[in-house]
Structures are given as structure tokens and as C-alpha cells.
Amino acid sequence: MGKRHWKHLNHALTALTAAAVLFIASCSSISYEDLSEPYLAAAHGLHGDEAAGFYEEAVAETETPQLYYNLAYFQLESGDAEAAITTADRALEIFPEYLRFRYLKAYALRSEKRYHAYEMELEGILAEDPGNMTIRTMLLDHYVTIGRKADAARIAREVLRRDPENRTALSALAPYSSFFNAIAPKATEAEKTRERLWTEPPRLWWPEELLGREDLSGISF
């Protein structure tokens, strides 16, 4: 690790020690958010490999979902999707309730063109969160993209129950129904709708967020 890494990490550890003393003195327990905040603040302004190196050292010192997530995020930003997947898997072993890691892992798998694994990851998220329309729509898009029309139509019916105007779902059902064929959008319009889901990468986990809250609708891709 370079001098700048150590400088930031030392600042984080100093702040963390002060926070620990304060909480012990007040007889309060330290949450993941409290443990993470000094590191997140110290890493402000770091990017790419430098940020990944910082968070690699950070998780070796303190294991929190926030630090693991940002490590995976910066590994992905640096172009090392395999490392991001490995980090996400490790984090899920420790913090299985944080579906945020599965979102990031799905993004990484798709970027690596590991489409079967990507599909299985989406299915796994839906098994834990059946009402998740974002993931259900991503799965629909996946089936449309790879030409599995029957599976796309099956998912499309489920999507339309919750979102009757979903353009991708209407297009997926068009070959099976004259009604849906009449109201389905043009192919170019449907394509724009599908592409929107993957135009933005996962977002970084910052102290300003409501740390610890699993608001899945707030994770963008």
C-alpha cells in the first residue's frame, strides 16, 4: 500500500479509536454504521485502484457491510469484475441479509458476460424478495435479449400484474396475443426501455445515506 493509502487509513483508525472510546464511555454498542463512518470519510476523493487498496486494508481491520460493499464497488470500477464478485460472495457469507451485494454481483456477472450465472443471481434475489419489480424486469430483459421468448412471456405476465404499462412486457407478449400485439410499443422504443436498466452502475455507499437500511429501490444500475 502506498503512503497515501496509509495516511488515509491511519486517519480512519485514529477517528475510529476516538469513536470507540466515546461509545464505551457512554455504555453504548458500536454499530456497523459507526465503525464504517471514519473509513468512509477518510476514503473521500479516492478512486479506482487506490480506493480499492484502501478498502482492502479497511476490511482487514474492520468487517462491515459498508466497507465490503465499497471494496467491491471500486474493484468493479477498476475493471476487476472477478475480484468484485469474490468480494461480494465473501460479504454475503458474513452479511447474508444485505441484498445490496447481490445487486452488485449481478451487475458484475453481466459485465463479464456470464449470463447463466447472472440469471441465477437474479432468480436468487427474487426468491428472497418476490415483490422486487426492478429485478423481475431485469430478468425479463435478460430473457428477451437471449431470445427465450416463452420465458420472457411468462415473466412478462407477472410484470404486467404490477405494472400494466411496462413496455418491455407488452412487447414480450405481442407474439402470443393480438391484443398485446396491437398495443405493444415499436421495437426501438422497447429497446430504449430495456437499455435504461443498465446505463448506470451501482452507487457508492457513503455516510450521507441511511446506512444499514436496505432500500433496494434506491440501488441504480
PDB file of C-alpha atoms in Angstrom:
ATOM      1  CA  MET A   1       0.000   0.000   0.000  1.00  0.00           C
ATOM      2  CA  GLY A   2       1.303   3.484  -0.880  1.00  0.00           C
ATOM      3  CA  LYS A   3       1.947   6.340   1.536  1.00  0.00           C
ATOM      4  CA  ARG A   4      -1.342   7.983   0.640  1.00  0.00           C
ATOM      5  CA  HIS A   5      -3.197   4.766   1.487  1.00  0.00           C
ATOM      6  CA  TRP A   6      -1.535   4.583   4.878  1.00  0.00           C
ATOM      7  CA  LYS A   7      -2.217   8.249   5.537  1.00  0.00           C
ATOM      8  CA  HIS A   8      -5.933   7.808   4.896  1.00  0.00           C
ATOM      9  CA  LEU A   9      -6.099   4.543   6.828  1.00  0.00           C
ATOM     10  CA  ASN A  10      -4.243   5.995   9.805  1.00  0.00           C
ATOM     11  CA  HIS A  11      -6.672   8.886   9.860  1.00  0.00           C
ATOM     12  CA  ALA A  12      -9.547   6.418   9.788  1.00  0.00           C
ATOM     13  CA  LEU A  13      -8.085   4.325  12.595  1.00  0.00           C
ATOM     14  CA  THR A  14      -7.469   7.401  14.728  1.00  0.00           C
ATOM     15  CA  ALA A  15     -11.045   8.530  14.254  1.00  0.00           C
ATOM     16  CA  LEU A  16     -12.298   5.010  14.898  1.00  0.00           C
ATOM     17  CA  THR A  17     -10.358   4.752  18.159  1.00  0.00           C
ATOM     18  CA  ALA A  18     -11.819   8.046  19.315  1.00  0.00           C
ATOM     19  CA  ALA A  19     -15.308   6.865  18.409  1.00  0.00           C
ATOM     20  CA  ALA A  20     -14.780   3.578  20.253  1.00  0.00           C
ATOM     21  CA  VAL A  21     -13.651   5.354  23.420  1.00  0.00           C
ATOM     22  CA  LEU A  22     -16.643   7.669  23.232  1.00  0.00           C
ATOM     23  CA  PHE A  23     -19.113   4.825  22.834  1.00  0.00           C
ATOM     24  CA  ILE A  24     -17.536   2.665  25.515  1.00  0.00           C
ATOM     25  CA  ALA A  25     -17.639   5.612  27.869  1.00  0.00           C
ATOM     26  CA  SER A  26     -21.331   6.089  27.201  1.00  0.00           C
ATOM     27  CA  CYS A  27     -22.017   2.344  27.577  1.00  0.00           C
ATOM     28  CA  SER A  28     -23.385   2.182  24.028  1.00  0.00           C
ATOM     29  CA  SER A  29     -22.673  -0.504  21.458  1.00  0.00           C
ATOM     30  CA  ILE A  30     -20.941   0.422  18.213  1.00  0.00           C
ATOM     31  CA  SER A  31     -22.988  -0.247  15.092  1.00  0.00           C
ATOM     32  CA  TYR A  32     -21.695  -1.133  11.631  1.00  0.00           C
ATOM     33  CA  GLU A  33     -22.502   2.430  10.627  1.00  0.00           C
ATOM     34  CA  ASP A  34     -20.399   3.869  13.447  1.00  0.00           C
ATOM     35  CA  LEU A  35     -17.495   1.556  12.659  1.00  0.00           C
ATOM     36  CA  SER A  36     -17.625   2.376   8.941  1.00  0.00           C
ATOM     37  CA  GLU A  37     -18.027   6.134   9.018  1.00  0.00           C
ATOM     38  CA  PRO A  38     -14.375   7.071   9.784  1.00  0.00           C
ATOM     39  CA  TYR A  39     -13.163   4.875   6.910  1.00  0.00           C
ATOM     40  CA  LEU A  40     -15.754   6.234   4.504  1.00  0.00           C
ATOM     41  CA  ALA A  41     -14.781   9.780   5.392  1.00  0.00           C
ATOM     42  CA  ALA A  42     -11.049   9.025   5.088  1.00  0.00           C
ATOM     43  CA  ALA A  43     -11.556   7.466   1.636  1.00  0.00           C
ATOM     44  CA  HIS A  44     -13.308  10.540   0.273  1.00  0.00           C
ATOM     45  CA  GLY A  45     -11.710  11.537  -3.024  1.00  0.00           C
ATOM     46  CA  LEU A  46     -10.083   8.157  -3.695  1.00  0.00           C
ATOM     47  CA  HIS A  47     -10.940   6.280  -6.882  1.00  0.00           C
ATOM     48  CA  GLY A  48     -10.098   3.126  -8.786  1.00  0.00           C
ATOM     49  CA  ASP A  49      -7.154   1.012  -7.669  1.00  0.00           C
ATOM     50  CA  GLU A  50      -6.214   3.463  -4.936  1.00  0.00           C
ATOM     51  CA  ALA A  51      -9.668   3.296  -3.379  1.00  0.00           C
ATOM     52  CA  ALA A  52      -9.786  -0.488  -3.771  1.00  0.00           C
ATOM     53  CA  GLY A  53      -6.436  -0.759  -1.988  1.00  0.00           C
ATOM     54  CA  PHE A  54      -7.671   1.429   0.836  1.00  0.00           C
ATOM     55  CA  TYR A  55     -10.841  -0.614   1.358  1.00  0.00           C
ATOM     56  CA  GLU A  56      -8.915  -3.884   1.143  1.00  0.00           C
ATOM     57  CA  GLU A  57      -6.867  -2.732   4.119  1.00  0.00           C
ATOM     58  CA  ALA A  58     -10.003  -1.404   5.816  1.00  0.00           C
ATOM     59  CA  VAL A  59     -11.891  -4.727   5.721  1.00  0.00           C
ATOM     60  CA  ALA A  60      -8.787  -6.475   7.055  1.00  0.00           C
ATOM     61  CA  GLU A  61      -9.119  -4.214  10.100  1.00  0.00           C
ATOM     62  CA  THR A  62     -12.902  -3.932  10.409  1.00  0.00           C
ATOM     63  CA  GLU A  63     -15.511  -6.098   8.697  1.00  0.00           C
ATOM     64  CA  THR A  64     -18.695  -4.160   7.996  1.00  0.00           C
ATOM     65  CA  PRO A  65     -21.155  -4.390   5.083  1.00  0.00           C
ATOM     66  CA  GLN A  66     -20.410  -0.787   4.129  1.00  0.00           C
ATOM     67  CA  LEU A  67     -16.665  -1.366   3.784  1.00  0.00           C
ATOM     68  CA  TYR A  68     -17.083  -4.637   1.903  1.00  0.00           C
ATOM     69  CA  TYR A  69     -19.552  -3.033  -0.467  1.00  0.00           C
ATOM     70  CA  ASN A  70     -17.251  -0.133  -1.309  1.00  0.00           C
ATOM     71  CA  LEU A  71     -14.333  -2.529  -1.796  1.00  0.00           C
ATOM     72  CA  ALA A  72     -16.379  -4.472  -4.355  1.00  0.00           C
ATOM     73  CA  TYR A  73     -17.597  -1.236  -5.917  1.00  0.00           C
ATOM     74  CA  PHE A  74     -14.076   0.074  -6.520  1.00  0.00           C
ATOM     75  CA  GLN A  75     -12.831  -3.299  -7.730  1.00  0.00           C
ATOM     76  CA  LEU A  76     -15.603  -3.154 -10.301  1.00  0.00           C
ATOM     77  CA  GLU A  77     -14.761   0.460 -11.131  1.00  0.00           C
ATOM     78  CA  SER A  78     -11.142  -0.594 -11.680  1.00  0.00           C
ATOM     79  CA  GLY A  79     -12.248  -3.202 -14.212  1.00  0.00           C
ATOM     80  CA  ASP A  80     -11.669  -6.228 -11.978  1.00  0.00           C
ATOM     81  CA  ALA A  81     -15.173  -7.707 -12.045  1.00  0.00           C
ATOM     82  CA  GLU A  82     -13.938 -11.109 -10.856  1.00  0.00           C
ATOM     83  CA  ALA A  83     -12.469  -9.575  -7.714  1.00  0.00           C
ATOM     84  CA  ALA A  84     -15.738  -7.692  -7.149  1.00  0.00           C
ATOM     85  CA  ILE A  85     -17.682 -10.949  -7.435  1.00  0.00           C
ATOM     86  CA  THR A  86     -15.338 -12.677  -4.969  1.00  0.00           C
ATOM     87  CA  THR A  87     -15.695  -9.786  -2.516  1.00  0.00           C
ATOM     88  CA  ALA A  88     -19.487  -9.804  -2.849  1.00  0.00           C
ATOM     89  CA  ASP A  89     -19.579 -13.556  -2.196  1.00  0.00           C
ATOM     90  CA  ARG A  90     -17.379 -13.153   0.883  1.00  0.00           C
ATOM     91  CA  ALA A  91     -19.593 -10.337   2.163  1.00  0.00           C
ATOM     92  CA  LEU A  92     -22.731 -12.417   1.638  1.00  0.00           C
ATOM     93  CA  GLU A  93     -21.223 -15.192   3.762  1.00  0.00           C
ATOM     94  CA  ILE A  94     -20.827 -12.698   6.608  1.00  0.00           C
ATOM     95  CA  PHE A  95     -23.876 -10.499   5.953  1.00  0.00           C
ATOM     96  CA  PRO A  96     -26.412 -12.665   4.067  1.00  0.00           C
ATOM     97  CA  GLU A  97     -29.254 -10.262   4.778  1.00  0.00           C
ATOM     98  CA  TYR A  98     -27.728  -7.473   2.665  1.00  0.00           C
ATOM     99  CA  LEU A  99     -29.234  -7.978  -0.780  1.00  0.00           C
ATOM    100  CA  ARG A 100     -27.298  -4.936  -1.971  1.00  0.00           C
ATOM    101  CA  PHE A 101     -24.305  -7.244  -2.517  1.00  0.00           C
ATOM    102  CA  ARG A 102     -26.366  -9.447  -4.817  1.00  0.00           C
ATOM    103  CA  TYR A 103     -27.290  -6.427  -6.910  1.00  0.00           C
ATOM    104  CA  LEU A 104     -23.648  -5.512  -7.368  1.00  0.00           C
ATOM    105  CA  LYS A 105     -22.708  -9.125  -8.057  1.00  0.00           C
ATOM    106  CA  ALA A 106     -25.410  -9.388 -10.736  1.00  0.00           C
ATOM    107  CA  TYR A 107     -24.074  -6.255 -12.417  1.00  0.00           C
ATOM    108  CA  ALA A 108     -20.538  -7.675 -12.350  1.00  0.00           C
ATOM    109  CA  LEU A 109     -21.639 -11.038 -13.762  1.00  0.00           C
ATOM    110  CA  ARG A 110     -23.450  -9.356 -16.622  1.00  0.00           C
ATOM    111  CA  SER A 111     -20.447  -7.149 -17.379  1.00  0.00           C
ATOM    112  CA  GLU A 112     -18.370 -10.349 -17.637  1.00  0.00           C
ATOM    113  CA  LYS A 113     -20.973 -11.885 -19.984  1.00  0.00           C
ATOM    114  CA  ARG A 114     -21.537 -14.743 -17.548  1.00  0.00           C
ATOM    115  CA  TYR A 115     -25.191 -14.796 -18.475  1.00  0.00           C
ATOM    116  CA  HIS A 116     -26.218 -18.083 -16.887  1.00  0.00           C
ATOM    117  CA  ALA A 117     -24.704 -17.077 -13.540  1.00  0.00           C
ATOM    118  CA  TYR A 118     -26.305 -13.653 -13.945  1.00  0.00           C
ATOM    119  CA  GLU A 119     -29.693 -15.272 -14.499  1.00  0.00           C
ATOM    120  CA  MET A 120     -29.259 -17.487 -11.441  1.00  0.00           C
ATOM    121  CA  GLU A 121     -28.334 -14.454  -9.336  1.00  0.00           C
ATOM    122  CA  LEU A 122     -31.490 -12.627 -10.401  1.00  0.00           C
ATOM    123  CA  GLU A 123     -33.570 -15.709  -9.637  1.00  0.00           C
ATOM    124  CA  GLY A 124     -31.903 -15.926  -6.235  1.00  0.00           C
ATOM    125  CA  ILE A 125     -32.748 -12.321  -5.415  1.00  0.00           C
ATOM    126  CA  LEU A 126     -36.375 -12.885  -6.438  1.00  0.00           C
ATOM    127  CA  ALA A 127     -36.546 -15.955  -4.202  1.00  0.00           C
ATOM    128  CA  GLU A 128     -35.653 -13.718  -1.243  1.00  0.00           C
ATOM    129  CA  ASP A 129     -37.623 -10.689  -2.417  1.00  0.00           C
ATOM    130  CA  PRO A 130     -40.534 -11.848  -4.652  1.00  0.00           C
ATOM    131  CA  GLY A 131     -42.039  -8.382  -4.930  1.00  0.00           C
ATOM    132  CA  ASN A 132     -38.887  -6.797  -6.342  1.00  0.00           C
ATOM    133  CA  MET A 133     -40.032  -5.325  -9.648  1.00  0.00           C
ATOM    134  CA  THR A 134     -36.595  -3.985 -10.587  1.00  0.00           C
ATOM    135  CA  ILE A 135     -35.068  -7.461 -10.548  1.00  0.00           C
ATOM    136  CA  ARG A 136     -38.110  -9.044 -12.182  1.00  0.00           C
ATOM    137  CA  THR A 137     -37.860  -6.555 -15.029  1.00  0.00           C
ATOM    138  CA  MET A 138     -34.140  -7.235 -15.387  1.00  0.00           C
ATOM    139  CA  LEU A 139     -34.887 -10.940 -15.662  1.00  0.00           C
ATOM    140  CA  LEU A 140     -37.500 -10.188 -18.315  1.00  0.00           C
ATOM    141  CA  ASP A 141     -34.945  -8.128 -20.232  1.00  0.00           C
ATOM    142  CA  HIS A 142     -32.443 -10.979 -19.984  1.00  0.00           C
ATOM    143  CA  TYR A 143     -34.868 -13.489 -21.483  1.00  0.00           C
ATOM    144  CA  VAL A 144     -35.806 -11.077 -24.272  1.00  0.00           C
ATOM    145  CA  THR A 145     -32.140 -10.389 -25.052  1.00  0.00           C
ATOM    146  CA  ILE A 146     -31.126 -14.054 -25.328  1.00  0.00           C
ATOM    147  CA  GLY A 147     -34.250 -14.989 -27.285  1.00  0.00           C
ATOM    148  CA  ARG A 148     -36.020 -17.175 -24.737  1.00  0.00           C
ATOM    149  CA  LYS A 149     -39.445 -15.971 -25.787  1.00  0.00           C
ATOM    150  CA  ALA A 150     -41.518 -18.388 -23.726  1.00  0.00           C
ATOM    151  CA  ASP A 151     -39.666 -17.488 -20.516  1.00  0.00           C
ATOM    152  CA  ALA A 152     -39.921 -13.800 -21.408  1.00  0.00           C
ATOM    153  CA  ALA A 153     -43.688 -14.134 -21.862  1.00  0.00           C
ATOM    154  CA  ARG A 154     -44.005 -15.935 -18.523  1.00  0.00           C
ATOM    155  CA  ILE A 155     -42.150 -13.202 -16.653  1.00  0.00           C
ATOM    156  CA  ALA A 156     -43.962 -10.521 -18.672  1.00  0.00           C
ATOM    157  CA  ARG A 157     -47.332 -11.665 -17.329  1.00  0.00           C
ATOM    158  CA  GLU A 158     -46.036 -11.346 -13.775  1.00  0.00           C
ATOM    159  CA  VAL A 159     -44.612  -7.900 -14.512  1.00  0.00           C
ATOM    160  CA  LEU A 160     -47.873  -6.665 -16.014  1.00  0.00           C
ATOM    161  CA  ARG A 161     -49.800  -7.632 -12.892  1.00  0.00           C
ATOM    162  CA  ARG A 162     -47.854  -4.948 -11.036  1.00  0.00           C
ATOM    163  CA  ASP A 163     -47.005  -2.613 -13.912  1.00  0.00           C
ATOM    164  CA  PRO A 164     -49.724  -2.766 -16.616  1.00  0.00           C
ATOM    165  CA  GLU A 165     -47.918  -0.259 -18.840  1.00  0.00           C
ATOM    166  CA  ASN A 166     -44.482  -1.899 -18.828  1.00  0.00           C
ATOM    167  CA  ARG A 167     -43.345  -1.587 -22.450  1.00  0.00           C
ATOM    168  CA  THR A 168     -40.902  -4.471 -22.425  1.00  0.00           C
ATOM    169  CA  ALA A 169     -43.549  -6.818 -21.022  1.00  0.00           C
ATOM    170  CA  LEU A 170     -46.092  -5.711 -23.618  1.00  0.00           C
ATOM    171  CA  SER A 171     -43.586  -6.374 -26.397  1.00  0.00           C
ATOM    172  CA  ALA A 172     -42.712  -9.809 -24.980  1.00  0.00           C
ATOM    173  CA  LEU A 173     -46.399 -10.834 -25.087  1.00  0.00           C
ATOM    174  CA  ALA A 174     -47.097  -9.378 -28.546  1.00  0.00           C
ATOM    175  CA  PRO A 175     -46.307 -12.642 -30.430  1.00  0.00           C
ATOM    176  CA  TYR A 176     -48.809 -14.542 -28.279  1.00  0.00           C
ATOM    177  CA  SER A 177     -51.792 -12.205 -28.340  1.00  0.00           C
ATOM    178  CA  SER A 178     -53.409  -9.981 -30.946  1.00  0.00           C
ATOM    179  CA  PHE A 179     -54.410  -7.634 -28.147  1.00  0.00           C
ATOM    180  CA  PHE A 180     -50.846  -7.173 -26.884  1.00  0.00           C
ATOM    181  CA  ASN A 181     -49.574  -7.035 -30.455  1.00  0.00           C
ATOM    182  CA  ALA A 182     -51.870  -4.062 -31.103  1.00  0.00           C
ATOM    183  CA  ILE A 183     -50.774  -2.083 -28.042  1.00  0.00           C
ATOM    184  CA  ALA A 184     -47.094  -3.095 -27.829  1.00  0.00           C
ATOM    185  CA  PRO A 185     -44.542  -0.290 -28.461  1.00  0.00           C
ATOM    186  CA  LYS A 186     -42.306  -0.258 -31.502  1.00  0.00           C
ATOM    187  CA  ALA A 187     -39.113  -2.285 -31.245  1.00  0.00           C
ATOM    188  CA  THR A 188     -36.870   0.793 -30.992  1.00  0.00           C
ATOM    189  CA  GLU A 189     -38.934   2.186 -28.113  1.00  0.00           C
ATOM    190  CA  ALA A 190     -38.903  -1.152 -26.273  1.00  0.00           C
ATOM    191  CA  GLU A 191     -35.141  -1.391 -26.724  1.00  0.00           C
ATOM    192  CA  LYS A 192     -34.621   2.035 -25.133  1.00  0.00           C
ATOM    193  CA  THR A 193     -36.718   0.945 -22.164  1.00  0.00           C
ATOM    194  CA  ARG A 194     -34.639  -2.213 -21.655  1.00  0.00           C
ATOM    195  CA  GLU A 195     -31.306  -0.428 -22.021  1.00  0.00           C
ATOM    196  CA  ARG A 196     -32.234   2.072 -19.320  1.00  0.00           C
ATOM    197  CA  LEU A 197     -31.893  -0.605 -16.630  1.00  0.00           C
ATOM    198  CA  TRP A 198     -28.156  -0.944 -17.217  1.00  0.00           C
ATOM    199  CA  THR A 199     -26.999   2.527 -18.174  1.00  0.00           C
ATOM    200  CA  GLU A 200     -25.904   3.361 -14.614  1.00  0.00           C
ATOM    201  CA  PRO A 201     -23.546   1.308 -12.432  1.00  0.00           C
ATOM    202  CA  PRO A 202     -24.155   0.534  -8.739  1.00  0.00           C
ATOM    203  CA  ARG A 203     -23.758   3.543  -6.471  1.00  0.00           C
ATOM    204  CA  LEU A 204     -21.098   4.023  -3.850  1.00  0.00           C
ATOM    205  CA  TRP A 205     -22.035   3.629  -0.200  1.00  0.00           C
ATOM    206  CA  TRP A 206     -21.484   6.987   1.508  1.00  0.00           C
ATOM    207  CA  PRO A 207     -22.062   8.160   5.092  1.00  0.00           C
ATOM    208  CA  GLU A 208     -24.814  10.519   3.873  1.00  0.00           C
ATOM    209  CA  GLU A 209     -27.014   7.516   3.067  1.00  0.00           C
ATOM    210  CA  LEU A 210     -29.296   5.889   5.611  1.00  0.00           C
ATOM    211  CA  LEU A 211     -26.662   3.315   6.462  1.00  0.00           C
ATOM    212  CA  GLY A 212     -27.993  -0.090   7.315  1.00  0.00           C
ATOM    213  CA  ARG A 213     -31.315   0.450   5.575  1.00  0.00           C
ATOM    214  CA  GLU A 214     -31.959  -1.998   2.752  1.00  0.00           C
ATOM    215  CA  ASP A 215     -33.885   0.281   0.423  1.00  0.00           C
ATOM    216  CA  LEU A 216     -33.478  -1.835  -2.695  1.00  0.00           C
ATOM    217  CA  SER A 217     -35.395   0.587  -4.883  1.00  0.00           C
ATOM    218  CA  GLY A 218     -32.618   3.094  -4.312  1.00  0.00           C
ATOM    219  CA  ILE A 219     -29.901   0.968  -5.918  1.00  0.00           C
ATOM    220  CA  SER A 220     -29.435   2.027  -9.505  1.00  0.00           C
ATOM    221  CA  PHE A 221     -27.783   0.192 -12.366  1.00  0.00           C
TER     222      PHE A 221
END
